[in-house]
Coordinates of C-alpha atoms in Angstrom, one line a residue:
P8 CA 121.4 85.7 59.5
P9 CA 121.4 87.3 56.2
A10 CA 122.7 85.4 53.2
A11 CA 126.1 86.0 51.7
G12 CA 126.1 89.2 49.8
D13 CA 123.4 90.9 51.7
S14 CA 124.0 94.3 53.0
P15 CA 124.5 94.5 56.8
P16 CA 121.4 95.6 58.8
A17 CA 121.2 99.2 60.0
A18 CA 121.2 99.5 63.8
H19 CA 118.0 100.7 65.4
A20 CA 116.2 101.6 62.2
D21 CA 112.9 101.4 63.9
A22 CA 113.7 103.8 66.7
D23 CA 112.1 106.7 64.8
G24 CA 108.7 105.0 64.6
A25 CA 109.1 103.1 61.2
K26 CA 106.6 100.4 60.6
P27 CA 107.7 96.8 61.4
D28 CA 108.3 94.4 58.6
G29 CA 105.1 93.1 56.9
A30 CA 102.9 95.9 58.2
K31 CA 100.6 97.4 55.7
A32 CA 100.4 101.3 55.5
D33 CA 96.8 101.1 54.4
G34 CA 95.5 98.4 56.9
A35 CA 94.1 95.0 56.0
D36 CA 95.3 92.9 53.0
D37 CA 94.9 89.2 53.5
K38 CA 96.7 88.2 50.3
P39 CA 100.0 86.5 50.9
P40 CA 103.0 88.3 49.5
T41 CA 104.3 87.4 46.1
P42 CA 107.9 85.9 45.9
S43 CA 109.3 89.2 44.8
G44 CA 107.7 91.0 47.8
G45 CA 109.0 88.3 50.1
E46 CA 112.6 89.0 48.7
A47 CA 112.2 92.7 49.3
D48 CA 111.0 92.0 52.8
A49 CA 114.0 89.9 53.5
Q50 CA 116.3 92.7 52.4
R51 CA 114.6 95.3 54.5
T52 CA 116.3 96.0 57.9
P53 CA 116.0 95.5 60.7
K54 CA 114.3 92.1 60.7
A55 CA 111.7 92.8 63.4
F56 CA 110.1 89.4 63.6
E57 CA 111.9 86.2 62.5
P58 CA 111.6 82.6 63.7
T59 CA 113.9 82.0 66.6
P60 CA 116.4 79.2 66.0
I61 CA 116.0 77.9 69.6
A62 CA 113.1 75.7 68.6
L63 CA 114.6 74.2 65.5
N64 CA 117.4 72.1 66.8
S65 CA 115.6 68.7 66.1
V66 CA 113.5 69.5 63.1
P67 CA 114.0 71.0 59.6
P68 CA 113.7 74.8 59.3
L69 CA 110.2 76.1 59.4
A70 CA 108.5 78.3 56.8
P71 CA 108.8 82.0 57.2
L72 CA 106.5 83.6 59.7
S73 CA 103.0 84.1 58.5
R74 CA 101.2 87.4 58.8
R75 CA 99.3 86.2 61.8
E76 CA 102.6 85.2 63.6
R77 CA 104.1 88.6 62.8
L78 CA 101.1 90.4 64.2
C79 CA 101.3 88.3 67.4
G80 CA 104.9 89.3 67.8
E81 CA 104.1 93.0 67.2
T82 CA 101.3 92.7 69.8
V83 CA 103.8 91.6 72.5
A84 CA 106.3 94.2 71.5
L85 CA 103.7 97.0 71.7
I86 CA 102.5 95.9 75.0
C87 CA 106.1 95.8 76.4
A88 CA 106.7 99.3 74.9
G89 CA 103.7 100.6 76.7
A90 CA 105.0 99.4 80.0
E91 CA 107.9 101.8 79.6
I92 CA 105.8 104.8 79.8
V93 CA 105.9 106.2 83.3
D94 CA 102.1 106.0 84.1
E95 CA 100.7 103.8 86.8
Q96 CA 97.5 102.9 85.0
C97 CA 99.4 102.2 81.8
E98 CA 101.8 100.0 83.7
L99 CA 99.0 98.0 85.3
E100 CA 97.1 97.4 82.0
C101 CA 100.3 96.2 80.2
L102 CA 101.0 93.8 83.1
K103 CA 97.5 92.4 82.7
G104 CA 98.0 92.0 78.9
L105 CA 101.3 90.3 79.2
L106 CA 99.9 87.8 81.8
V107 CA 97.1 86.9 79.5
A108 CA 99.4 86.6 76.6
V109 CA 101.8 84.1 78.3
S110 CA 99.0 82.2 80.1
S111 CA 96.8 81.9 76.9
R112 CA 96.0 78.5 75.6
S113 CA 95.7 80.0 72.1
F114 CA 98.1 82.9 72.0
R115 CA 101.4 81.6 72.6
V116 CA 104.6 83.4 73.4
H117 CA 108.1 81.8 72.9
G118 CA 111.8 82.5 72.6
R119 CA 112.8 86.2 72.5
A120 CA 109.2 87.3 72.9
L121 CA 108.9 85.5 76.2
L122 CA 112.3 86.9 77.4
R123 CA 111.2 90.4 76.7
V124 CA 107.9 89.8 78.5
V125 CA 109.8 88.7 81.5
R126 CA 112.3 91.5 81.3
T127 CA 109.4 94.1 81.1
C128 CA 107.7 92.7 84.2
Y129 CA 111.1 92.7 86.0
N130 CA 111.7 96.3 85.1
V131 CA 108.2 97.4 86.2
H132 CA 108.8 95.7 89.6
L133 CA 112.1 97.7 89.8
G134 CA 111.0 101.2 88.5
S135 CA 107.4 101.6 89.2
K136 CA 106.6 104.2 91.9
S137 CA 103.2 102.4 92.7
E138 CA 103.5 99.7 95.4
V139 CA 100.4 98.0 93.8
N140 CA 102.1 97.8 90.5
Q141 CA 105.3 96.5 92.0
A142 CA 103.4 93.8 93.7
T143 CA 101.3 93.0 90.6
A144 CA 104.6 92.7 88.5
K145 CA 106.0 90.3 91.0
A146 CA 102.9 88.2 91.2
S147 CA 102.4 88.2 87.3
L148 CA 106.0 87.3 86.8
T149 CA 105.7 84.4 89.3
Q150 CA 102.5 83.2 87.6
M151 CA 104.1 83.4 84.1
L152 CA 107.1 81.3 85.2
T153 CA 104.9 78.8 86.8
V154 CA 103.0 78.5 83.5
V155 CA 106.3 77.9 81.5
F156 CA 107.6 75.3 83.8
H157 CA 104.3 73.6 84.4
R158 CA 104.0 73.2 80.6
L159 CA 107.5 71.8 80.5
E160 CA 106.7 69.2 83.0
T161 CA 103.3 68.1 81.4
D162 CA 104.6 68.4 77.9
D163 CA 101.5 70.3 76.9
P164 CA 101.7 73.8 75.5
S165 CA 98.0 74.4 76.3
T166 CA 97.9 73.4 79.9
L167 CA 97.4 76.1 82.6
P168 CA 98.2 75.7 86.2
P169 CA 96.0 77.2 88.9
P170 CA 96.6 80.8 90.1
I171 CA 99.3 81.3 92.7
V172 CA 98.6 82.5 96.2
V173 CA 99.6 86.2 96.1
A174 CA 99.9 86.6 99.8
D175 CA 102.5 83.8 100.0
V176 CA 104.6 85.4 97.2
L177 CA 104.4 89.0 98.6
S178 CA 105.0 88.0 102.3
K179 CA 108.5 86.9 101.2
Q180 CA 109.3 90.3 99.5
S181 CA 112.1 92.3 101.0
G182 CA 110.6 95.0 103.0
G183 CA 107.1 93.8 102.4
G184 CA 104.3 93.7 104.9
K185 CA 103.4 90.8 107.1
A186 CA 100.2 88.8 107.4
G187 CA 97.7 90.7 109.6
D188 CA 98.8 94.2 108.4
D189 CA 95.8 95.9 106.8
S190 CA 97.8 97.6 104.0
F191 CA 99.5 94.3 103.1
E192 CA 96.2 92.4 103.1
N193 CA 94.6 95.2 101.0
V194 CA 97.5 95.0 98.4
A195 CA 97.5 91.2 98.3
G196 CA 93.8 91.0 98.0
Y197 CA 93.7 93.5 95.1
V198 CA 96.5 91.8 93.3
Q199 CA 94.9 88.3 93.8
G200 CA 91.8 89.6 92.2
L201 CA 93.6 91.1 89.2
L202 CA 95.5 87.8 88.8
N203 CA 92.4 85.6 89.0
K204 CA 90.4 87.8 86.6
A205 CA 93.3 87.9 84.1
I206 CA 93.6 84.1 84.1
A207 CA 89.8 83.5 83.9
D208 CA 89.6 85.8 80.9
T209 CA 92.7 84.3 79.3
N210 CA 91.1 82.8 76.3
A211 CA 88.2 85.2 76.0
G212 CA 87.8 86.5 72.4
I213 CA 90.6 84.3 71.0
T214 CA 89.4 81.7 68.4
A215 CA 92.6 80.7 66.6
V216 CA 96.2 79.9 67.6
G217 CA 98.7 82.7 67.4
V218 CA 102.3 82.3 68.1
A219 CA 104.7 85.1 69.1
V220 CA 108.3 84.0 68.7
G221 CA 110.0 87.3 68.1
A222 CA 110.0 90.9 69.1
V223 CA 111.1 94.3 68.0
D224 CA 114.6 95.2 69.1
P225 CA 114.1 95.8 72.8
D226 CA 116.6 98.8 73.0
D227 CA 114.6 100.9 70.5
G228 CA 114.9 104.1 72.4
C229 CA 111.5 104.0 74.1
V230 CA 112.9 103.7 77.6
D231 CA 112.2 106.8 79.8
E232 CA 115.5 108.2 81.0
R233 CA 114.3 108.5 84.6
R234 CA 114.1 104.7 84.9
V235 CA 116.9 103.6 82.8
D236 CA 119.5 103.5 85.6
N237 CA 118.0 100.6 87.4
E238 CA 116.4 98.8 84.4
V239 CA 117.8 95.6 83.0
T240 CA 118.8 95.9 79.3
A241 CA 118.4 93.3 76.7
R242 CA 122.3 92.6 76.6
E243 CA 122.3 92.0 80.4
F244 CA 119.2 89.9 80.3
D245 CA 120.1 87.6 77.5
E246 CA 123.4 87.9 75.7
D247 CA 122.7 85.2 73.3
S248 CA 119.5 83.2 72.5
E249 CA 121.2 80.1 71.3
P250 CA 120.9 77.0 73.5
A251 CA 123.9 75.8 75.3
T252 CA 123.5 72.2 74.3
P253 CA 124.6 71.4 70.7
K254 CA 122.3 70.9 67.8
S255 CA 121.2 67.3 67.4
N256 CA 118.1 65.1 66.8
V257 CA 117.9 64.0 70.5
S258 CA 114.6 63.3 72.2
R259 CA 113.8 63.9 75.8
S260 CA 114.5 60.1 76.5
G261 CA 118.0 60.5 75.2
T262 CA 117.7 58.4 72.0
T263 CA 118.7 59.8 68.6
T264 CA 115.9 59.9 66.0
P265 CA 117.1 59.9 62.3
R266 CA 115.5 62.7 60.3
H267 CA 114.3 60.5 57.5
S268 CA 112.3 58.2 59.8
V269 CA 110.4 61.0 61.5
G270 CA 106.9 61.4 60.4
E271 CA 105.1 64.8 60.3
G272 CA 103.2 64.2 63.4
T273 CA 106.2 63.0 65.3
R274 CA 108.2 66.0 64.0
A275 CA 105.5 68.4 65.2
V276 CA 105.5 66.8 68.7
L277 CA 109.3 67.0 68.9
C278 CA 109.2 70.6 67.8
A279 CA 106.6 71.6 70.4
R280 CA 108.5 69.7 73.2
K281 CA 111.7 71.4 72.2
T282 CA 110.1 74.7 72.2
L283 CA 108.8 74.3 75.7
E284 CA 112.3 73.1 76.9
N285 CA 114.0 76.1 75.3
D286 CA 111.6 78.5 76.9
A287 CA 112.2 77.1 80.3
F288 CA 116.0 77.0 79.7
L289 CA 116.1 80.6 78.5
V290 CA 114.1 81.9 81.4
F291 CA 116.1 79.9 84.0
R292 CA 119.4 81.2 82.5
A293 CA 118.1 84.8 82.4
L294 CA 117.2 84.7 86.1
C295 CA 120.6 83.3 87.0
K296 CA 122.2 86.2 85.1
L297 CA 120.0 88.8 86.9
A298 CA 120.9 87.2 90.2
K299 CA 124.6 87.8 89.4
K300 CA 124.2 91.2 88.2
S301 CA 126.4 93.5 90.1
G302 CA 125.3 96.9 91.5
D303 CA 125.0 99.3 94.4
L304 CA 123.0 97.2 96.9
T305 CA 122.3 100.4 99.0
V306 CA 119.9 101.4 96.3
P307 CA 116.5 100.0 97.0
A308 CA 115.6 99.1 93.4
V309 CA 118.9 97.3 92.9
L310 CA 118.4 95.2 96.0
R311 CA 114.7 94.6 95.2
G312 CA 115.8 93.3 91.8
K313 CA 118.4 90.9 93.1
T314 CA 116.1 89.7 95.8
L315 CA 113.3 89.1 93.1
S316 CA 115.5 87.0 91.0
L317 CA 116.7 84.8 93.9
E318 CA 113.1 84.3 95.1
L319 CA 112.0 83.3 91.6
L320 CA 114.9 80.8 91.3
K321 CA 114.0 79.4 94.7
I322 CA 110.3 79.0 93.7
L323 CA 111.3 77.3 90.5
L324 CA 113.7 74.8 92.1
A325 CA 111.3 74.0 95.0
N326 CA 108.5 73.2 92.4
A327 CA 110.7 71.5 89.8
G328 CA 109.5 68.3 88.5
P329 CA 111.2 65.1 87.1
V330 CA 111.8 66.6 83.7
F331 CA 113.7 69.5 85.1
A332 CA 115.6 67.4 87.6
T333 CA 116.6 64.6 85.1
S334 CA 117.3 66.6 82.0
R335 CA 121.0 66.9 81.3
R336 CA 120.5 70.3 79.8
F337 CA 119.0 71.7 83.0
V338 CA 121.5 69.9 85.2
D339 CA 124.4 71.5 83.3
A340 CA 122.6 74.8 83.5
T341 CA 122.4 74.4 87.3
K342 CA 126.2 73.7 87.4
T343 CA 127.1 76.5 85.1
Y344 CA 124.8 79.3 86.0
L345 CA 123.0 78.6 89.3
C346 CA 125.8 77.7 91.5
D347 CA 127.7 80.7 90.4
A348 CA 124.8 82.9 91.2
V349 CA 124.5 81.4 94.6
V350 CA 128.1 81.9 95.5
T351 CA 128.0 85.5 94.2
N352 CA 125.3 86.3 96.6
A353 CA 126.6 84.4 99.5
A354 CA 127.9 87.4 101.4
P355 CA 126.5 88.3 104.8
G356 CA 126.5 92.0 104.1
V357 CA 123.1 91.7 102.5
P358 CA 121.1 89.4 104.8
A359 CA 118.1 89.1 102.4
A360 CA 120.3 87.9 99.5
Y361 CA 122.5 85.8 101.8
Q362 CA 119.5 84.0 103.3
L363 CA 117.9 83.3 99.8
S364 CA 121.2 82.0 98.5
L365 CA 121.5 79.5 101.3
S366 CA 117.9 78.6 100.9
I367 CA 118.6 77.8 97.2
F368 CA 121.7 75.7 98.2
L369 CA 119.5 73.7 100.6
T370 CA 117.0 73.1 97.8
L371 CA 119.9 71.7 95.7
L372 CA 121.0 69.6 98.5
D373 CA 117.5 68.2 98.9
K374 CA 116.4 67.6 95.3
F375 CA 119.5 67.6 93.1
R376 CA 122.3 66.2 95.2
A377 CA 122.5 63.1 93.1
S378 CA 123.5 65.1 90.0
L379 CA 125.8 67.7 91.9
K380 CA 128.2 65.6 93.9
A381 CA 131.3 67.5 92.8
E382 CA 129.6 70.9 93.2
I383 CA 128.3 70.1 96.7
G384 CA 131.7 68.7 97.7
Y385 CA 133.3 72.1 96.9
F386 CA 130.4 74.6 98.0
Y387 CA 129.2 72.9 101.1
P388 CA 132.4 73.7 103.2
L389 CA 132.6 77.1 101.6
L390 CA 129.1 78.2 102.4
M391 CA 128.0 76.1 105.4
L392 CA 131.1 75.2 107.4
K393 CA 133.9 77.7 107.3
P394 CA 131.9 80.6 108.8
L395 CA 131.2 78.3 111.9
E396 CA 134.7 76.9 112.2
V397 CA 137.1 78.5 114.7
V398 CA 140.4 79.5 113.4
I399 CA 143.0 80.7 115.9
G400 CA 143.7 84.3 115.5
A401 CA 140.8 85.0 113.2
P402 CA 137.7 86.9 114.2
L403 CA 134.4 85.1 114.6
A404 CA 131.9 85.4 111.8
P405 CA 129.0 88.0 112.2
Y406 CA 126.3 86.9 114.6
T407 CA 123.6 87.3 111.9
Q408 CA 125.6 85.0 109.5
R409 CA 126.1 82.3 112.3
Q410 CA 122.4 82.5 113.2
I411 CA 121.3 81.9 109.6
L412 CA 123.9 79.0 109.2
L413 CA 122.5 77.3 112.3
Q414 CA 119.0 77.5 110.9
C415 CA 120.2 75.8 107.8
H416 CA 122.0 73.1 109.7
R417 CA 118.8 72.5 111.8
V418 CA 117.0 71.8 108.4
I419 CA 119.8 69.6 107.3
C420 CA 119.9 67.6 110.7
G421 CA 116.1 67.1 110.3
D422 CA 116.6 65.0 107.1
A423 CA 118.1 61.7 108.2
Q424 CA 118.6 60.5 104.5
L425 CA 120.5 63.6 103.6
L426 CA 122.9 63.1 106.6
V427 CA 123.5 59.4 105.5
D428 CA 124.1 60.6 101.9
L429 CA 126.7 63.2 103.0
F430 CA 128.5 60.6 105.1
V431 CA 128.4 57.8 102.5
N432 CA 129.3 60.0 99.4
Y433 CA 132.0 62.2 101.1
D434 CA 133.3 60.9 104.4
C435 CA 133.4 57.3 103.1
D436 CA 135.1 58.6 99.9
L437 CA 138.9 58.7 100.1
D438 CA 139.0 61.5 97.5
S439 CA 136.5 63.8 99.2
S440 CA 136.4 66.0 102.2
N441 CA 134.7 64.7 105.4
L442 CA 131.7 66.9 105.2
F443 CA 129.6 65.0 107.9
E444 CA 132.5 65.1 110.3
R445 CA 133.2 68.7 109.9
A446 CA 129.5 69.7 110.2
V447 CA 129.1 67.8 113.5
N448 CA 132.4 69.4 114.9
S449 CA 131.3 72.9 113.9
V450 CA 127.9 72.6 115.5
V451 CA 129.2 70.9 118.6
R452 CA 131.8 73.8 118.9
V453 CA 129.0 76.4 118.9
A454 CA 127.0 74.5 121.4
Q455 CA 130.0 74.3 123.8
G456 CA 130.7 78.0 123.6
L457 CA 133.1 79.7 121.2
P458 CA 136.4 81.2 122.5
G459 CA 135.9 84.6 124.2
T460 CA 132.2 84.3 124.9
A461 CA 132.9 83.7 128.5
E462 CA 134.1 87.2 129.0
Q463 CA 131.0 88.7 127.3
T464 CA 128.2 90.3 129.2
G465 CA 124.8 91.8 128.6
A466 CA 123.3 91.6 125.1
E467 CA 126.2 89.9 123.6
L468 CA 126.3 87.1 126.1
A469 CA 122.5 86.6 125.6
R470 CA 122.9 86.3 121.8
E471 CA 125.7 83.8 122.1
S472 CA 123.6 81.8 124.6
M473 CA 120.8 81.8 121.9
L474 CA 123.3 80.5 119.3
A475 CA 124.3 77.7 121.7
G476 CA 120.7 76.7 122.2
D477 CA 120.3 76.7 118.4
A478 CA 123.3 74.4 118.0
L479 CA 122.0 72.1 120.6
G480 CA 118.7 72.0 118.8
C481 CA 120.6 70.8 115.7
I482 CA 122.3 68.0 117.6
T483 CA 119.2 66.8 119.3
K484 CA 117.1 66.9 116.2

């Protein structure tokens, strides 16, 4: 924020093409700016590239960005701006560049710059008219998030996970093709080749470490009006970049380290660790916000965006490591943002979103139930039991909803330890609801035949018989 007495920044000063801060009109000049020049730069508005405060919670403030760091941020901003041009080849090349930037061991993208990269790929997936570009955007985004969370778990900003299997990612896409379909296999093979080549060439031609921590104002007027209706704006994507946790000198182990006792090497390690944690937190929170975003789900682009955000959340949770599962910051984010996103999309009117929401909830039951006892006690009856329970005078839940719920109960019944934990932590707790008992009664009721099904004939009777068979499968599993 500007110091007291500074004039307020002018909004969108760069929208007409003005050069970013620190850029030279005549090209290269490697001399560092004089103190007077630095003060002039600090008063020029808007501040295009400034160090994000996210990574500075446990260390003293860093020095102002160097010329190299500003150029790295400008590079990311220019690539993202290029993706807003409605041209298939331009979109594809921008996706390649962003994937290389995020995956690179030398060129590192953090904070707001990382959020803008994710938002750009997300908008290409929503607005591109090319099926190949949509698939490439989804695969690139999945690979980028895998890199971010893999580096969080390994505590290494230079590590690189192996490429994802594009066919597995695209096969889950709403409306996508299936394995064995020639067009699907062609698209998946083409995107897999692009992904492998981009990762193989990640460090080509880069000899020094560059860090991009900021970006030009994302809403700088470069968005094409034909795509703006379905795109995600910066305000929707990330209303604030400050971390939810208070500023303190707390290390990952939970111990407090006095500032005066931290050496330079230790301070650098803590700073790098905090940066990785903040990157993962910001991306996770942004995906939860996107999953909650309201819109007309009859529009294919809106439904595709909601489905994508839920799929990415499911992938992140399914592959979450011990750092994510045990960090108080991520546990609180799961309670605050993810549970809300799951409940928001738990409506049977949109089967794809509904099934993904329940799948995410099953992942929470499987991997995070130790930290979410109160949340599970509230959401489990709401999501898993009430639609199956029979209420006198009330209509039955839709067939598709009951079918999906029985599939979920089949997964739950296949995990003996999960059933024991439900019984011990809820049925044996005088202050909790009897989740295990209600689940058994609901499944048994479906297996016995719901009221009114005896009078049904034809296709309806056949469907109810299938549900009864699924319920029996849950009981015998």
